[in-house]
Amino acid sequence: MTLDKSLKLRIAAAIGVASLAAGAGGYFLAEQTSAAPSGAAAKDGRKILYWYDPMVPTEHYDNPDTLSSMGMKTIPKYADEDGNSAPGVKIDPRVMQNLGIRTATAQMGTLRSSIDVTGTIDFNQRDVAVIQARSGGFVQRTYGRAPSDLVRRGAPIADLLVPEWGGAQAEYLALRRAGNQSLAAAARERLKLLGMPEGLIARVDRTGREQNVVTISTPVSGVIQTLDVRSGMTLAAGQTLAQVNGLGTVWLNAAVPEAQAGQIRVGETAAADVASYPGERFTGRVIAVLPTAAEASRTLTVRIELANRGGRLKPGMFATVHLGQSGEPHLLVPSEAVIRTGKRDIVMLATGNGRFQPAEVKLGREGGGQTEILDGLAAGEKVVASGQFLVDSEASLSNLQVRPLDASRPAPADSAKKAQDASADHSATGKIEAIKPNAITISHEPVPALQWPAMTMTFALAKPELARGFKTGDRITFHFRKQGRSQTVTSIARAGGGQ
């Protein structure tokens, strides 16, 4: 019993000594890992402060053989890395390559569609013809029309017999045969007041006989919406016979979530894809954002007008609508380059020679992988598009100040000069896509003076007669003036030719 007790005491003492030694060793290793080297130097003589892993920049090591908690090989942090007077943090090019840091240039461009929604094609309710009887009479004949029939302009709807025209026409013919020109002219005017069409009066003049039957025809091509005339029925003056809806243009009503409806502007370009015509895109213009929201879906209706060449777009068809694409250029950067902190938005500027600086920016719309920069950047500045969070971490460790929004704005003299340059006349070459009374849409080549890429834009016309003699598809050279957010064409000439 005594021997066993003595043995147990010796074993316990040995374990205690081993534990103490292990604890001291662990403490020594921990101190060695957390401590920074004093006076360590690289082969080129530069002083090394510590080694670190850019993936975990808060961990510092005292030798290059230590792996970080991420299992990555560490790199040296030099004392003279931040000695440059230029703002920003400097990162070794080899580190940039290993981390896959990629930069992109902020440049002017057109933002691609940022809102994709569904819509339904409908009749253009402004292109409606109401066909009425201008005089009372009897329906002598109909032409087999029915609602939803397609009719062309001038197609007959019904033959109307108007008895009261007989006496007036006989009086007119008698006065004309008598040679009394003044009374004959008055009688002719009376025929117009009775509702007789000019063509029928001309037929009376030509034949010298009374014409009491008039054919009512449609003044536009389109679809018969309503038809309220039958053979043998009696009509009163002003009674509606039919209503025809034109198909030259159609409306596309798109349902846009109310949270995104604020981005839509009347007059901007919209595009639509229709399942019936795969691979083909129809373009139009936003003509209205209706003032009432749908309570069930919380959407607003955006009305787009589309040209309907050949009547290919049928009311009732569904379409995928791409909105938020205006023809006006904006300063764009890749969306992945933006760091959203919750309080402000930041990009990492690449200022050259491996140096980077955070800059605050004001964002606009986003679409197609690009984001509008409203303030905080200038065209031509480079931003980090990949690996920016690692650069931002390094900048935070160096306590770098974020460049404020107004730092990127030009000095007053430069600003005035740029405003003067922007308001000056610029020239470009392009192709006419559409002509309207006070506007013209042109697919133009790049405009280097304004840093515009090649794109399709709608310009206002300084005078409507500038587009006279031109047609869609013409190649032109034109001059325009940029004033604020609007562009006005001041002159147009055929490319390689005269006016």
Short mmCIF file of C-alpha atoms in Angstrom, two decimals:
data_model
loop_
_atom_site.label_atom_id
_atom_site.label_comp_id
_atom_site.label_asym_id
_atom_site.label_seq_id
_atom_site.Cartn_x
_atom_site.Cartn_y
_atom_site.Cartn_z
CA MET A 1 0.00 0.00 0.00
CA THR A 2 2.84 2.43 0.95
CA LEU A 3 4.75 1.64 -2.26
CA ASP A 4 1.72 2.18 -4.43
CA LYS A 5 1.04 5.52 -2.77
CA SER A 6 4.65 6.64 -3.31
CA LEU A 7 4.51 5.57 -6.95
CA LYS A 8 1.34 7.54 -7.50
CA LEU A 9 2.93 10.67 -6.03
CA ARG A 10 5.95 10.40 -8.34
CA ILE A 11 3.73 9.92 -11.40
CA ALA A 12 1.64 12.96 -10.48
CA ALA A 13 4.75 15.08 -10.05
CA ALA A 14 6.06 14.02 -13.47
CA ILE A 15 2.78 14.91 -15.13
CA GLY A 16 2.83 18.32 -13.45
CA VAL A 17 6.36 19.06 -14.68
CA ALA A 18 5.42 18.01 -18.24
CA SER A 19 2.35 20.22 -18.18
CA LEU A 20 4.37 23.17 -16.98
CA ALA A 21 6.93 22.67 -19.72
CA ALA A 22 4.23 22.37 -22.36
CA GLY A 23 2.53 25.51 -21.12
CA ALA A 24 5.75 27.46 -21.20
CA GLY A 25 6.49 26.22 -24.71
CA GLY A 26 3.04 27.17 -25.92
CA TYR A 27 3.36 30.63 -24.43
CA PHE A 28 6.75 31.06 -26.07
CA LEU A 29 5.35 30.01 -29.49
CA ALA A 30 2.39 32.31 -29.14
CA GLU A 31 4.62 35.22 -28.31
CA GLN A 32 6.82 34.44 -31.27
CA THR A 33 3.83 34.27 -33.69
CA SER A 34 2.18 37.51 -32.56
CA ALA A 35 5.32 39.56 -32.29
CA ALA A 36 6.57 41.63 -35.21
CA PRO A 37 10.23 41.30 -36.18
CA SER A 38 12.55 44.07 -35.20
CA GLY A 39 14.84 45.25 -37.95
CA ALA A 40 14.29 42.29 -40.32
CA ALA A 41 15.40 43.15 -43.82
CA ALA A 42 14.88 41.73 -47.28
CA LYS A 43 17.67 40.92 -49.70
CA ASP A 44 17.22 44.31 -51.39
CA GLY A 45 17.76 46.09 -48.07
CA ARG A 46 14.15 47.15 -47.54
CA LYS A 47 12.91 46.89 -43.96
CA ILE A 48 10.22 44.26 -43.34
CA LEU A 49 7.65 45.04 -40.65
CA TYR A 50 5.91 41.66 -40.65
CA TRP A 51 4.55 38.91 -42.87
CA TYR A 52 0.81 38.62 -43.56
CA ASP A 53 -1.82 36.94 -45.72
CA PRO A 54 -3.81 39.47 -47.82
CA MET A 55 -6.83 37.18 -47.37
CA VAL A 56 -6.56 37.70 -43.58
CA PRO A 57 -4.76 41.05 -43.23
CA THR A 58 -5.29 41.28 -39.43
CA GLU A 59 -2.95 38.33 -38.78
CA HIS A 60 0.75 39.31 -38.52
CA TYR A 61 3.65 36.81 -38.48
CA ASP A 62 7.36 37.20 -37.77
CA ASN A 63 8.75 34.85 -40.44
CA PRO A 64 7.95 33.92 -44.01
CA ASP A 65 7.63 30.19 -43.28
CA THR A 66 4.48 30.53 -41.20
CA LEU A 67 1.18 29.72 -42.88
CA SER A 68 -1.87 31.86 -42.11
CA SER A 69 -5.07 30.54 -40.56
CA MET A 70 -6.33 30.17 -44.15
CA GLY A 71 -3.40 27.86 -44.92
CA MET A 72 -1.91 30.42 -47.34
CA LYS A 73 1.75 31.43 -47.67
CA THR A 74 2.46 34.87 -46.18
CA ILE A 75 4.07 37.85 -47.90
CA PRO A 76 6.19 40.68 -46.44
CA LYS A 77 4.87 44.08 -45.40
CA TYR A 78 7.60 46.67 -46.07
CA ALA A 79 8.12 49.76 -43.97
CA ASP A 80 8.50 51.99 -47.04
CA GLU A 81 5.31 50.82 -48.79
CA ASP A 82 3.34 53.75 -47.45
CA GLY A 83 6.17 56.24 -47.65
CA ASN A 84 5.00 57.65 -51.00
CA SER A 85 3.33 61.04 -50.68
CA ALA A 86 0.64 60.01 -53.17
CA PRO A 87 -2.70 59.11 -51.54
CA GLY A 88 -3.79 55.50 -51.35
CA VAL A 89 -2.44 52.12 -50.44
CA LYS A 90 0.23 50.34 -52.50
CA ILE A 91 -0.04 46.65 -53.38
CA ASP A 92 2.74 44.60 -54.90
CA PRO A 93 2.04 43.69 -58.56
CA ARG A 94 2.74 40.02 -57.84
CA VAL A 95 0.11 40.07 -55.12
CA MET A 96 -2.35 41.72 -57.48
CA GLN A 97 -1.76 38.98 -60.02
CA ASN A 98 -2.10 36.20 -57.44
CA LEU A 99 -5.36 37.64 -56.10
CA GLY A 100 -6.81 38.22 -59.56
CA ILE A 101 -7.33 41.96 -59.07
CA ARG A 102 -8.89 43.37 -62.24
CA THR A 103 -9.61 47.00 -63.13
CA ALA A 104 -12.14 48.68 -65.41
CA THR A 105 -12.38 52.19 -66.83
CA ALA A 106 -15.36 54.44 -66.06
CA GLN A 107 -16.69 55.54 -69.44
CA MET A 108 -19.73 57.08 -71.08
CA GLY A 109 -22.27 54.67 -72.48
CA THR A 110 -25.94 53.78 -72.77
CA LEU A 111 -27.37 51.74 -69.94
CA ARG A 112 -29.00 48.57 -71.15
CA SER A 113 -32.45 47.57 -69.96
CA SER A 114 -32.72 47.53 -66.19
CA ILE A 115 -36.39 46.49 -65.92
CA ASP A 116 -37.82 43.39 -67.59
CA VAL A 117 -41.58 42.93 -67.22
CA THR A 118 -44.51 41.45 -69.11
CA GLY A 119 -47.09 43.34 -71.12
CA THR A 120 -50.12 42.93 -73.36
CA ILE A 121 -50.63 44.41 -76.81
CA ASP A 122 -53.80 46.48 -77.18
CA PHE A 123 -55.47 48.68 -79.79
CA ASN A 124 -54.31 52.27 -80.08
CA GLN A 125 -57.41 53.98 -78.74
CA ARG A 126 -56.35 57.26 -80.35
CA ASP A 127 -56.56 55.72 -83.82
CA VAL A 128 -60.34 55.20 -83.98
CA ALA A 129 -62.71 56.19 -86.82
CA VAL A 130 -66.43 56.56 -86.07
CA ILE A 131 -68.54 56.16 -89.26
CA GLN A 132 -71.86 58.00 -89.15
CA ALA A 133 -74.76 58.87 -91.45
CA ARG A 134 -74.52 62.59 -92.18
CA SER A 135 -78.15 62.64 -93.39
CA GLY A 136 -81.24 60.62 -92.50
CA GLY A 137 -82.31 57.89 -94.93
CA PHE A 138 -82.73 54.17 -95.56
CA VAL A 139 -80.11 51.43 -95.77
CA GLN A 140 -80.43 50.10 -99.30
CA ARG A 141 -77.52 47.62 -99.21
CA THR A 142 -74.85 46.23 -96.89
CA TYR A 143 -71.59 44.52 -97.87
CA GLY A 144 -71.45 41.48 -95.59
CA ARG A 145 -69.18 43.05 -92.97
CA ALA A 146 -68.98 41.78 -89.39
CA PRO A 147 -67.23 42.89 -86.18
CA SER A 148 -63.50 41.97 -86.02
CA ASP A 149 -63.24 41.98 -89.83
CA LEU A 150 -60.10 43.55 -91.29
CA VAL A 151 -60.93 46.31 -93.77
CA ARG A 152 -58.81 48.58 -95.90
CA ARG A 153 -59.29 52.30 -96.27
CA GLY A 154 -62.19 53.06 -98.63
CA ALA A 155 -63.89 49.70 -98.10
CA PRO A 156 -67.71 50.07 -98.46
CA ILE A 157 -69.89 49.57 -95.39
CA ALA A 158 -73.43 50.34 -96.67
CA ASP A 159 -75.41 52.11 -99.43
CA LEU A 160 -77.70 54.79 -98.04
CA LEU A 161 -80.76 56.21 -99.88
CA VAL A 162 -81.42 59.85 -98.87
CA PRO A 163 -84.75 61.07 -100.35
CA GLU A 164 -84.34 64.71 -99.28
CA TRP A 165 -81.30 65.09 -101.52
CA GLY A 166 -83.45 64.65 -104.66
CA GLY A 167 -85.17 68.04 -104.52
CA ALA A 168 -81.98 69.93 -103.69
CA GLN A 169 -80.10 68.29 -106.54
CA ALA A 170 -82.91 69.00 -109.02
CA GLU A 171 -82.88 72.69 -108.04
CA TYR A 172 -79.11 72.88 -108.46
CA LEU A 173 -79.19 71.25 -111.89
CA ALA A 174 -81.99 73.58 -113.06
CA LEU A 175 -80.09 76.72 -112.01
CA ARG A 176 -76.94 75.47 -113.68
CA ARG A 177 -78.80 74.77 -116.95
CA ALA A 178 -80.34 78.25 -116.74
CA GLY A 179 -76.86 79.76 -116.64
CA ASN A 180 -77.38 81.60 -113.37
CA GLN A 181 -73.91 81.06 -111.95
CA SER A 182 -74.37 82.88 -108.62
CA LEU A 183 -77.58 81.04 -107.73
CA ALA A 184 -76.11 77.73 -108.96
CA ALA A 185 -73.08 78.24 -106.67
CA ALA A 186 -75.40 78.92 -103.73
CA ALA A 187 -77.41 75.79 -104.51
CA ARG A 188 -74.20 73.77 -104.67
CA GLU A 189 -73.20 75.00 -101.20
CA ARG A 190 -76.64 73.94 -99.98
CA LEU A 191 -75.92 70.39 -101.14
CA LYS A 192 -72.81 70.34 -98.90
CA LEU A 193 -74.83 71.60 -95.93
CA LEU A 194 -77.29 68.75 -96.42
CA GLY A 195 -74.39 66.31 -95.84
CA MET A 196 -73.73 65.30 -99.42
CA PRO A 197 -70.10 64.20 -99.98
CA GLU A 198 -67.97 66.20 -102.42
CA GLY A 199 -67.51 63.12 -104.60
CA LEU A 200 -71.25 62.69 -105.01
CA ILE A 201 -71.72 66.36 -105.90
CA ALA A 202 -69.00 66.01 -108.54
CA ARG A 203 -70.85 63.02 -109.97
CA VAL A 204 -74.03 65.13 -110.22
CA ASP A 205 -72.03 67.79 -112.09
CA ARG A 206 -70.55 65.19 -114.40
CA THR A 207 -73.71 63.22 -115.22
CA GLY A 208 -76.30 66.00 -114.93
CA ARG A 209 -78.61 63.58 -113.11
CA GLU A 210 -79.80 63.27 -109.53
CA GLN A 211 -77.85 60.94 -107.27
CA ASN A 212 -79.82 59.96 -104.14
CA VAL A 213 -77.79 56.91 -103.11
CA VAL A 214 -74.44 57.34 -101.32
CA THR A 215 -71.98 54.59 -100.36
CA ILE A 216 -70.66 54.94 -96.82
CA SER A 217 -67.02 53.71 -96.64
CA THR A 218 -64.35 53.46 -93.96
CA PRO A 219 -61.83 56.33 -93.85
CA VAL A 220 -59.03 54.20 -92.31
CA SER A 221 -57.66 50.67 -92.54
CA GLY A 222 -58.13 48.53 -89.47
CA VAL A 223 -60.50 46.28 -87.56
CA ILE A 224 -64.27 46.75 -87.32
CA GLN A 225 -64.97 47.08 -83.61
CA THR A 226 -68.72 47.71 -83.81
CA LEU A 227 -71.20 47.40 -86.71
CA ASP A 228 -74.77 48.68 -86.20
CA VAL A 229 -76.20 48.73 -89.69
CA ARG A 230 -78.53 46.23 -91.40
CA SER A 231 -80.19 46.25 -94.80
CA GLY A 232 -83.59 48.01 -94.83
CA MET A 233 -83.20 49.86 -91.54
CA THR A 234 -83.92 53.58 -91.20
CA LEU A 235 -81.11 55.89 -90.09
CA ALA A 236 -81.28 59.33 -88.51
CA ALA A 237 -78.75 62.06 -89.24
CA GLY A 238 -75.66 61.52 -87.08
CA GLN A 239 -76.41 57.88 -86.26
CA THR A 240 -73.33 55.65 -85.91
CA LEU A 241 -73.00 52.86 -88.45
CA ALA A 242 -69.64 51.40 -87.47
CA GLN A 243 -66.44 52.00 -85.54
CA VAL A 244 -63.05 51.04 -87.00
CA ASN A 245 -59.80 50.83 -85.02
CA GLY A 246 -56.58 51.41 -86.97
CA LEU A 247 -53.64 48.97 -86.74
CA GLY A 248 -50.82 51.20 -87.99
CA THR A 249 -49.63 51.51 -84.38
CA VAL A 250 -50.54 49.51 -81.28
CA TRP A 251 -50.22 50.06 -77.56
CA LEU A 252 -48.18 47.77 -75.34
CA ASN A 253 -49.38 47.99 -71.74
CA ALA A 254 -46.61 46.80 -69.39
CA ALA A 255 -47.19 46.09 -65.69
CA VAL A 256 -44.26 47.63 -63.76
CA PRO A 257 -43.84 47.13 -59.97
CA GLU A 258 -44.50 50.42 -58.20
CA ALA A 259 -41.06 50.24 -56.56
CA GLN A 260 -39.45 50.48 -60.03
CA ALA A 261 -41.97 52.74 -61.76
CA GLY A 262 -40.09 55.85 -60.63
CA GLN A 263 -37.26 54.94 -63.00
CA ILE A 264 -39.49 55.14 -66.08
CA ARG A 265 -39.58 58.39 -68.05
CA VAL A 266 -42.07 59.35 -70.73
CA GLY A 267 -40.30 59.49 -74.09
CA GLU A 268 -37.63 56.89 -73.32
CA THR A 269 -37.02 53.91 -75.56
CA ALA A 270 -38.56 50.51 -74.82
CA ALA A 271 -38.10 47.14 -76.50
CA ALA A 272 -40.37 44.11 -76.68
CA ASP A 273 -39.92 40.43 -77.49
CA VAL A 274 -42.98 38.56 -78.78
CA ALA A 275 -43.16 34.76 -78.69
CA SER A 276 -44.73 34.67 -82.18
CA TYR A 277 -41.56 36.18 -83.70
CA PRO A 278 -38.54 34.61 -81.94
CA GLY A 279 -35.28 36.44 -82.37
CA GLU A 280 -36.98 39.67 -83.45
CA ARG A 281 -37.19 42.75 -81.23
CA PHE A 282 -39.77 45.51 -81.58
CA THR A 283 -38.83 48.98 -80.37
CA GLY A 284 -41.12 51.79 -79.33
CA ARG A 285 -41.48 54.79 -77.07
CA VAL A 286 -43.06 55.22 -73.64
CA ILE A 287 -46.01 57.59 -74.13
CA ALA A 288 -47.58 57.46 -70.67
CA VAL A 289 -47.31 56.09 -67.14
CA LEU A 290 -50.92 55.67 -66.07
CA PRO A 291 -51.77 57.40 -62.77
CA THR A 292 -53.53 54.47 -61.05
CA ALA A 293 -51.85 51.45 -59.46
CA ALA A 294 -53.42 47.98 -59.48
CA GLU A 295 -54.28 47.15 -55.87
CA ALA A 296 -53.92 43.38 -56.22
CA SER A 297 -50.50 43.32 -57.91
CA ARG A 298 -49.15 46.73 -56.78
CA THR A 299 -48.09 47.57 -60.32
CA LEU A 300 -48.41 50.63 -62.54
CA THR A 301 -49.26 50.43 -66.22
CA VAL A 302 -46.65 51.84 -68.58
CA ARG A 303 -48.05 52.51 -72.05
CA ILE A 304 -45.69 52.04 -74.99
CA GLU A 305 -46.49 52.87 -78.61
CA LEU A 306 -45.16 50.40 -81.19
CA ALA A 307 -45.16 50.67 -84.97
CA ASN A 308 -47.13 47.76 -86.45
CA ARG A 309 -45.87 47.30 -90.00
CA GLY A 310 -48.01 44.78 -91.84
CA GLY A 311 -50.32 44.36 -88.85
CA ARG A 312 -48.10 41.62 -87.40
CA LEU A 313 -48.71 42.62 -83.78
CA LYS A 314 -52.17 41.48 -82.75
CA PRO A 315 -54.04 42.98 -79.80
CA GLY A 316 -54.12 40.43 -76.99
CA MET A 317 -50.59 39.09 -77.60
CA PHE A 318 -48.22 38.86 -74.64
CA ALA A 319 -44.73 40.37 -74.78
CA THR A 320 -41.61 40.62 -72.65
CA VAL A 321 -40.86 44.31 -72.22
CA HIS A 322 -37.39 45.77 -71.60
CA LEU A 323 -37.57 49.21 -69.99
CA GLY A 324 -35.16 51.67 -68.45
CA GLN A 325 -33.04 52.08 -71.57
CA SER A 326 -32.80 55.72 -72.58
CA GLY A 327 -30.78 56.90 -75.53
CA GLU A 328 -28.86 59.38 -73.40
CA PRO A 329 -25.29 58.37 -72.43
CA HIS A 330 -24.20 58.20 -68.78
CA LEU A 331 -20.98 57.46 -66.91
CA LEU A 332 -20.95 53.70 -66.32
CA VAL A 333 -18.87 51.24 -64.27
CA PRO A 334 -19.30 47.48 -63.79
CA SER A 335 -21.83 46.82 -61.02
CA GLU A 336 -19.37 44.45 -59.34
CA ALA A 337 -16.99 47.37 -58.76
CA VAL A 338 -19.38 49.06 -56.29
CA ILE A 339 -19.04 48.37 -52.56
CA ARG A 340 -22.31 49.11 -50.74
CA THR A 341 -21.66 49.70 -47.05
CA GLY A 342 -25.21 50.60 -46.09
CA LYS A 343 -24.30 54.20 -45.30
CA ARG A 344 -22.58 55.09 -48.55
CA ASP A 345 -21.39 53.57 -51.82
CA ILE A 346 -17.67 53.23 -52.54
CA VAL A 347 -15.41 52.21 -55.42
CA MET A 348 -11.69 51.48 -55.20
CA LEU A 349 -9.78 53.77 -57.54
CA ALA A 350 -6.65 52.48 -59.27
CA THR A 351 -4.47 55.59 -59.28
CA GLY A 352 -1.44 53.99 -60.96
CA ASN A 353 1.84 52.38 -59.91
CA GLY A 354 -0.02 49.79 -57.86
CA ARG A 355 -1.73 52.37 -55.65
CA PHE A 356 -5.41 52.35 -54.75
CA GLN A 357 -7.73 54.77 -53.00
CA PRO A 358 -11.38 54.43 -51.91
CA ALA A 359 -13.79 57.01 -53.38
CA GLU A 360 -17.40 57.70 -52.49
CA VAL A 361 -19.86 57.69 -55.40
CA LYS A 362 -23.51 58.50 -55.99
CA LEU A 363 -25.31 55.76 -57.90
CA GLY A 364 -28.06 55.93 -60.50
CA ARG A 365 -29.83 53.10 -62.29
CA GLU A 366 -28.45 49.60 -62.80
CA GLY A 367 -28.89 47.21 -65.69
CA GLY A 368 -27.02 44.78 -67.89
CA GLY A 369 -24.21 44.43 -65.35
CA GLN A 370 -23.52 48.20 -65.46
CA THR A 371 -24.30 50.94 -62.92
CA GLU A 372 -24.74 54.66 -63.56
CA ILE A 373 -22.43 56.96 -61.60
CA LEU A 374 -24.15 60.30 -61.01
CA ASP A 375 -21.34 61.82 -58.93
CA GLY A 376 -17.94 60.92 -57.47
CA LEU A 377 -16.15 59.72 -60.62
CA ALA A 378 -14.90 61.23 -63.85
CA ALA A 379 -14.75 59.54 -67.24
CA GLY A 380 -11.43 57.75 -67.74
CA GLU A 381 -10.75 56.94 -64.07
CA LYS A 382 -9.99 53.29 -63.35
CA VAL A 383 -11.81 51.29 -60.67
CA VAL A 384 -11.17 47.84 -59.23
CA ALA A 385 -13.75 45.43 -60.64
CA SER A 386 -12.50 42.22 -59.03
CA GLY A 387 -10.82 41.77 -55.65
CA GLN A 388 -11.96 45.20 -54.44
CA PHE A 389 -12.92 43.86 -51.02
CA LEU A 390 -9.33 42.76 -50.39
CA VAL A 391 -8.05 46.17 -51.46
CA ASP A 392 -10.67 47.81 -49.26
CA SER A 393 -9.49 45.74 -46.28
CA GLU A 394 -5.90 46.84 -46.87
CA ALA A 395 -7.06 50.46 -47.16
CA SER A 396 -8.98 50.16 -43.89
CA LEU A 397 -5.87 48.84 -42.11
CA SER A 398 -3.93 51.84 -43.39
CA ASN A 399 -6.65 54.23 -42.14
CA LEU A 400 -7.06 55.78 -45.58
CA GLN A 401 -9.61 58.56 -45.93
CA VAL A 402 -12.35 57.98 -48.51
CA ARG A 403 -12.28 60.56 -51.32
CA PRO A 404 -15.46 62.67 -50.95
CA LEU A 405 -17.97 63.21 -53.75
CA ASP A 406 -16.93 66.75 -54.62
CA ALA A 407 -13.24 65.82 -55.02
CA SER A 408 -13.88 64.41 -58.51
CA ARG A 409 -15.59 67.56 -59.77
CA PRO A 410 -13.57 69.88 -62.00
CA ALA A 411 -12.36 73.26 -60.84
CA PRO A 412 -14.70 76.19 -61.65
CA ALA A 413 -12.63 77.30 -64.63
CA ASP A 414 -12.49 73.75 -66.00
CA SER A 415 -16.20 73.31 -65.33
CA ALA A 416 -17.06 76.45 -67.25
CA LYS A 417 -14.86 75.35 -70.14
CA LYS A 418 -16.49 71.90 -70.23
CA ALA A 419 -19.95 73.47 -70.13
CA GLN A 420 -18.93 75.73 -73.02
CA ASP A 421 -17.55 72.75 -74.96
CA ALA A 422 -20.69 70.71 -74.29
CA SER A 423 -22.98 73.49 -75.53
CA ALA A 424 -20.94 73.91 -78.73
CA ASP A 425 -21.99 72.30 -81.98
CA HIS A 426 -20.82 68.73 -82.54
CA SER A 427 -20.95 66.67 -85.72
CA ALA A 428 -21.50 62.97 -86.34
CA THR A 429 -22.38 60.54 -89.11
CA GLY A 430 -25.22 58.05 -88.90
CA LYS A 431 -28.35 56.49 -90.36
CA ILE A 432 -31.91 57.77 -89.94
CA GLU A 433 -34.08 55.27 -88.05
CA ALA A 434 -37.28 57.34 -87.68
CA ILE A 435 -38.56 60.83 -88.44
CA LYS A 436 -41.26 62.65 -86.47
CA PRO A 437 -42.54 66.24 -86.77
CA ASN A 438 -40.16 67.66 -84.15
CA ALA A 439 -37.68 64.81 -83.58
CA ILE A 440 -35.41 62.42 -85.46
CA THR A 441 -33.95 59.07 -84.36
CA ILE A 442 -30.41 58.39 -85.62
CA SER A 443 -28.02 55.43 -85.26
CA HIS A 444 -24.78 57.43 -85.09
CA GLU A 445 -21.08 56.66 -84.91
CA PRO A 446 -18.98 57.54 -81.81
CA VAL A 447 -18.65 61.21 -80.79
CA PRO A 448 -15.14 61.46 -79.22
CA ALA A 449 -15.59 65.06 -78.02
CA LEU A 450 -18.43 63.94 -75.74
CA GLN A 451 -17.01 60.47 -75.06
CA TRP A 452 -20.14 58.92 -76.62
CA PRO A 453 -19.95 55.43 -78.10
CA ALA A 454 -21.87 54.42 -81.22
CA MET A 455 -25.57 54.15 -80.37
CA THR A 456 -29.12 54.98 -81.42
CA MET A 457 -30.57 58.23 -80.02
CA THR A 458 -33.56 60.49 -80.54
CA PHE A 459 -32.66 64.16 -81.16
CA ALA A 460 -34.93 67.18 -81.13
CA LEU A 461 -35.06 69.20 -84.38
CA ALA A 462 -34.24 72.89 -84.15
CA LYS A 463 -36.68 73.38 -87.06
CA PRO A 464 -39.11 70.75 -88.39
CA GLU A 465 -38.13 71.55 -91.99
CA LEU A 466 -34.57 70.27 -91.35
CA ALA A 467 -35.77 66.71 -92.00
CA ARG A 468 -37.62 67.63 -95.18
CA GLY A 469 -36.46 65.53 -98.12
CA PHE A 470 -34.95 62.81 -95.92
CA LYS A 471 -36.36 59.36 -95.21
CA THR A 472 -35.73 56.38 -92.98
CA GLY A 473 -32.51 54.56 -93.94
CA ASP A 474 -30.68 57.64 -95.33
CA ARG A 475 -26.99 58.00 -94.39
CA ILE A 476 -26.41 61.51 -93.10
CA THR A 477 -23.90 63.85 -91.54
CA PHE A 478 -25.49 66.09 -88.93
CA HIS A 479 -24.60 68.82 -86.46
CA PHE A 480 -26.19 68.99 -83.02
CA ARG A 481 -25.99 71.00 -79.84
CA LYS A 482 -26.04 69.44 -76.37
CA GLN A 483 -27.78 71.55 -73.73
CA GLY A 484 -28.17 69.84 -70.37
CA ARG A 485 -29.96 66.53 -70.88
CA SER A 486 -31.29 67.41 -74.36
CA GLN A 487 -29.67 67.27 -77.80
CA THR A 488 -30.90 69.36 -80.70
CA VAL A 489 -30.00 68.83 -84.36
CA THR A 490 -29.12 72.12 -86.06
CA SER A 491 -28.30 70.90 -89.58
CA ILE A 492 -28.49 67.72 -91.68
CA ALA A 493 -26.74 66.77 -94.93
CA ARG A 494 -26.52 63.56 -96.88
CA ALA A 495 -23.32 61.67 -96.13
CA GLY A 496 -20.84 62.38 -98.89
CA GLY A 497 -23.24 64.72 -100.69
CA GLY A 498 -25.09 67.98 -100.55
CA GLN A 499 -28.09 69.08 -98.55
#
